[in-house]
Amino acid sequence: PKMKEDHCLHAALLCLGVLCYSHGLATEKLNHSRPSLHGHHEKGKEGQVLHRSKRGWVWNQFFVIEEYTGPDPVLVGRLHSDIDSGDGNIKYILSGEGAGIIFVIDDKSGNIHATKTLDREERAQYTLTAQAVDRNTNRPLEPPSEFIVKVQDINDNPPEFLHENYHANVPERSNVGTSVIQVTASDADDPTYGNSAKLVYSILEGQPYFSVEAQTGIIRTALPNMDREAKEEYHVVIQAKDMGGHMGGLSGTTKVTITLTDVNDNPPKFPQSVYQMSVSEAAVPGEEVGRVKAKDPDIGENGLVAYSIIDGDGMDMFEITTDYETQEGVVKLKKTLDYETKKSYSLKVEAANVHIDPKFISNGPFKDTVTVKIAVEDADEPPVFLKPSYIFEVQENAASGTVVGKVHAKDPDAANSAIRYSIDRHTDLERYFVINAEDGNIKTIKALDREEMAWHNISVFAVEVHKQHQEAKVPVAIKVVDVNDNAPKFAAAYEAFVCENARSNQQFITISADDKDDSANGPRFIFSLPPEILHNPNFTLRDNRDNTASVLVRREGFSRQKQDLYLLPIVISDGGVPPLSSTNTLTIRVCGCDSGGSLLSCNAEAYVLNAGLSTGALIAILACIVILLVIVVLFVTLKRQKKEPLIVFEEEDVRENIITYDDEGGGEEDTEAFDIATLQNPDGINGFIPRKDIKPEYQYLPRPGLRPAPNSVDVDDFINTRIQEADNDPTAPPYDSIQIYGYEGRGSVAGSLSSLESATTDSDLDYDYLQNWGPRFKKLADLYGSKDTFDDDS
């Protein structure tokens, strides 16, 4: 301790000596900066007279210490001219930067003082101009000259860092001396004068983990194997001090937050050695069984773990995948389990890092293993068929009750419950089959037709007797085996044409056959003629032995006038066992052909028509006849429509000429049964309605005063008036439009058409046929047949 105090005392005395030396130099510079003229005498401090050689203005730089806080202005320097005799006639003038504000001059003595505190960091120097003039006339006695006043620096600014807080990263387990970050501070003092701006860096907090270089500010690691998992973040305080770090210097600090980044220096580790899991035997493949997790303190990709199954008797039954979000291993079912077959499995699971850092490979294997034991739980399973599907065969047309096949299912559980079978009726809508519920035998209910349906696809259910909710379903395909039950027939409705001038052995058609049965009971087809027409004089048949046959002409020359149509029976047999045959009739028409064999006409009337008119001419004639008939019909229709009525009505005379008398009225309150306007015809009141078929001899003039008011009409009075007028007017029909058909017209040569007066006359007509017309004409038959009946009675 005593030696430490001596060292501190020596350092203090050294600093004090340096300051005194610096002040002496400044004083010396200030004294030497005074300009003077030749021949001027000035007394020194001790009173001796100093002799100077003659010179003009001699300038040196003036210096003034910054931040001076004394009570009096600071003397910067003194100006003096050689021509100044001291009588006060010379006046000193100062101009330039800060003249009169910061710097003032005594115009008599030339002394320059600084009146304000100066800061070098604000302004380092000032440029001024000095001049000596005559005090009375202000005439310049010497030309103006410039000089510089420099502000002398003192250590008044502490170091400052660029940032208040720094953040840096460095990998964990880095070697000692690894560079972390460089911090930099600056000092506003003059770096060229003294040590005011000379900085030295040191660490105040963060030891012993980090260190800092004193001259550069580079922070480095100071301890090896720093572990992020133990401590991730460090707070370091760095100091920068001026004056070279000596006592009396100013300092500044900054904080640096250093984070250790992760490296893969830790292997994954399971927290336990054995995992116990269980799964139901009813679980489906892909279902999750359980999860395992190995812990890795590393983060990011350094902590990624992949899981795999490396051993165990359940490698084929289970699989494991990695959930990278939770870093867990997911054990899943790979195949269907059976409790009755195996009740437990064992797996050996490995967890390994995905990314391994070669720098730390010596830390050991970056993986770990664990044992997973899985117990299979018993579940109530549905019945299981011995086969996944069944295929049976049955012959078509088999008798009802024929056994098709048998399905079998069993209960896989230890209870081995009894099974009942049934057919899904949605797959057997026509109900062709039935199944024995006890033993699973499938039988037919009705005969099957292969040509109608060759395959029947049904589904069979199997359920446990005591647990109806447990059921299984199996597809059953039933093939209907073909038997030869369909005879071959013509493949199409053939119609052949043979020319009248056909040559002998000329082929004119080729036929083929079709059989609904399977190929085993169908082709090959055999074509032949029936035995009774085997020696047909007109046509013959040739079997081509390729399931076709050709029909040929046996003789030459056919005549449509004698026979224009031939029917040729053909027997077709199939190759089934036993073979079936059918007789098919081929229609052959005799046609007229040209010399090249092209058909012209196959009608028997063609010869007759050729002698007269052609077919086109006949069609034209028929068309003309139809057009004439249409014209006649139109003409008659128009004549009927243009027929004028017997009575000429005026345009405004609208009445109902047809009155239905079998409609009972609705009484006095019925206002819709008739149109009152029909009974109110003013035109009929003014005069009679002319008849077109006669010329009236005189006109009836209606009596005056009989015309009723059109808007106040009493129906009873109105009708009585019209009846009176009709009775007194022989030239007009009754106003209610009831026509009298007994009037045949004047000058008519025809007799009366009325039969009302024929009851007392003899008639040659026989009306007995009316008795056969039915009950609707019974009344009419009684009226006209009464005469004969009366005569018979008499």
PDB file of C-alpha atoms in Angstrom, residues 172 228-229 262-269 293-307 322-329 351-357 366:
ATOM      1  CA  GLU A 172     -20.833 -20.048 -27.367  1.00  0.00           C
ATOM      2  CA  ARG A 228     -25.155 -20.569 -23.710  1.00  0.00           C
ATOM      3  CA  GLU A 229     -27.282 -23.119 -21.910  1.00  0.00           C
ATOM      4  CA  ASP A 262     -26.161 -21.409 -29.975  1.00  0.00           C
ATOM      5  CA  VAL A 263     -24.036 -24.179 -31.422  1.00  0.00           C
ATOM      6  CA  ASN A 264     -24.867 -27.864 -31.486  1.00  0.00           C
ATOM      7  CA  ASP A 265     -22.879 -28.879 -28.470  1.00  0.00           C
ATOM      8  CA  ASN A 266     -25.546 -30.958 -26.711  1.00  0.00           C
ATOM      9  CA  PRO A 267     -26.913 -34.355 -27.852  1.00  0.00           C
ATOM     10  CA  PRO A 268     -30.629 -35.218 -27.472  1.00  0.00           C
ATOM     11  CA  LYS A 269     -31.548 -37.132 -24.334  1.00  0.00           C
ATOM     12  CA  LYS A 293     -39.702 -36.791 -26.867  1.00  0.00           C
ATOM     13  CA  ALA A 294     -35.972 -36.446 -26.450  1.00  0.00           C
ATOM     14  CA  LYS A 295     -34.851 -33.166 -24.884  1.00  0.00           C
ATOM     15  CA  ASP A 296     -32.125 -31.131 -26.566  1.00  0.00           C
ATOM     16  CA  PRO A 297     -31.143 -27.854 -24.851  1.00  0.00           C
ATOM     17  CA  ASP A 298     -29.901 -26.455 -28.144  1.00  0.00           C
ATOM     18  CA  ILE A 299     -32.220 -24.223 -30.139  1.00  0.00           C
ATOM     19  CA  GLY A 300     -33.049 -23.694 -33.792  1.00  0.00           C
ATOM     20  CA  GLU A 301     -31.711 -26.173 -36.277  1.00  0.00           C
ATOM     21  CA  ASN A 302     -29.157 -27.295 -33.681  1.00  0.00           C
ATOM     22  CA  GLY A 303     -32.013 -28.676 -31.614  1.00  0.00           C
ATOM     23  CA  LEU A 304     -33.793 -30.524 -34.433  1.00  0.00           C
ATOM     24  CA  VAL A 305     -34.266 -34.210 -33.658  1.00  0.00           C
ATOM     25  CA  ALA A 306     -35.286 -37.034 -36.006  1.00  0.00           C
ATOM     26  CA  TYR A 307     -36.848 -40.254 -34.683  1.00  0.00           C
ATOM     27  CA  THR A 322     -41.253 -36.600 -36.399  1.00  0.00           C
ATOM     28  CA  ASP A 323     -43.438 -33.657 -35.446  1.00  0.00           C
ATOM     29  CA  TYR A 324     -41.012 -30.781 -36.038  1.00  0.00           C
ATOM     30  CA  GLU A 325     -43.289 -28.264 -34.352  1.00  0.00           C
ATOM     31  CA  THR A 326     -43.178 -30.024 -30.989  1.00  0.00           C
ATOM     32  CA  GLN A 327     -39.962 -32.009 -31.598  1.00  0.00           C
ATOM     33  CA  GLU A 328     -41.810 -35.210 -30.686  1.00  0.00           C
ATOM     34  CA  GLY A 329     -41.740 -38.655 -32.202  1.00  0.00           C
ATOM     35  CA  ALA A 351     -33.513 -39.860 -31.516  1.00  0.00           C
ATOM     36  CA  ALA A 352     -30.658 -38.182 -33.380  1.00  0.00           C
ATOM     37  CA  ASN A 353     -29.715 -34.584 -34.212  1.00  0.00           C
ATOM     38  CA  VAL A 354     -30.340 -33.579 -37.792  1.00  0.00           C
ATOM     39  CA  HIS A 355     -27.438 -31.084 -38.005  1.00  0.00           C
ATOM     40  CA  ILE A 356     -24.145 -31.988 -36.346  1.00  0.00           C
ATOM     41  CA  ASP A 357     -21.278 -29.484 -35.882  1.00  0.00           C
ATOM     42  CA  PHE A 366     -25.468 -36.880 -30.826  1.00  0.00           C
TER      43      PHE A 366
END
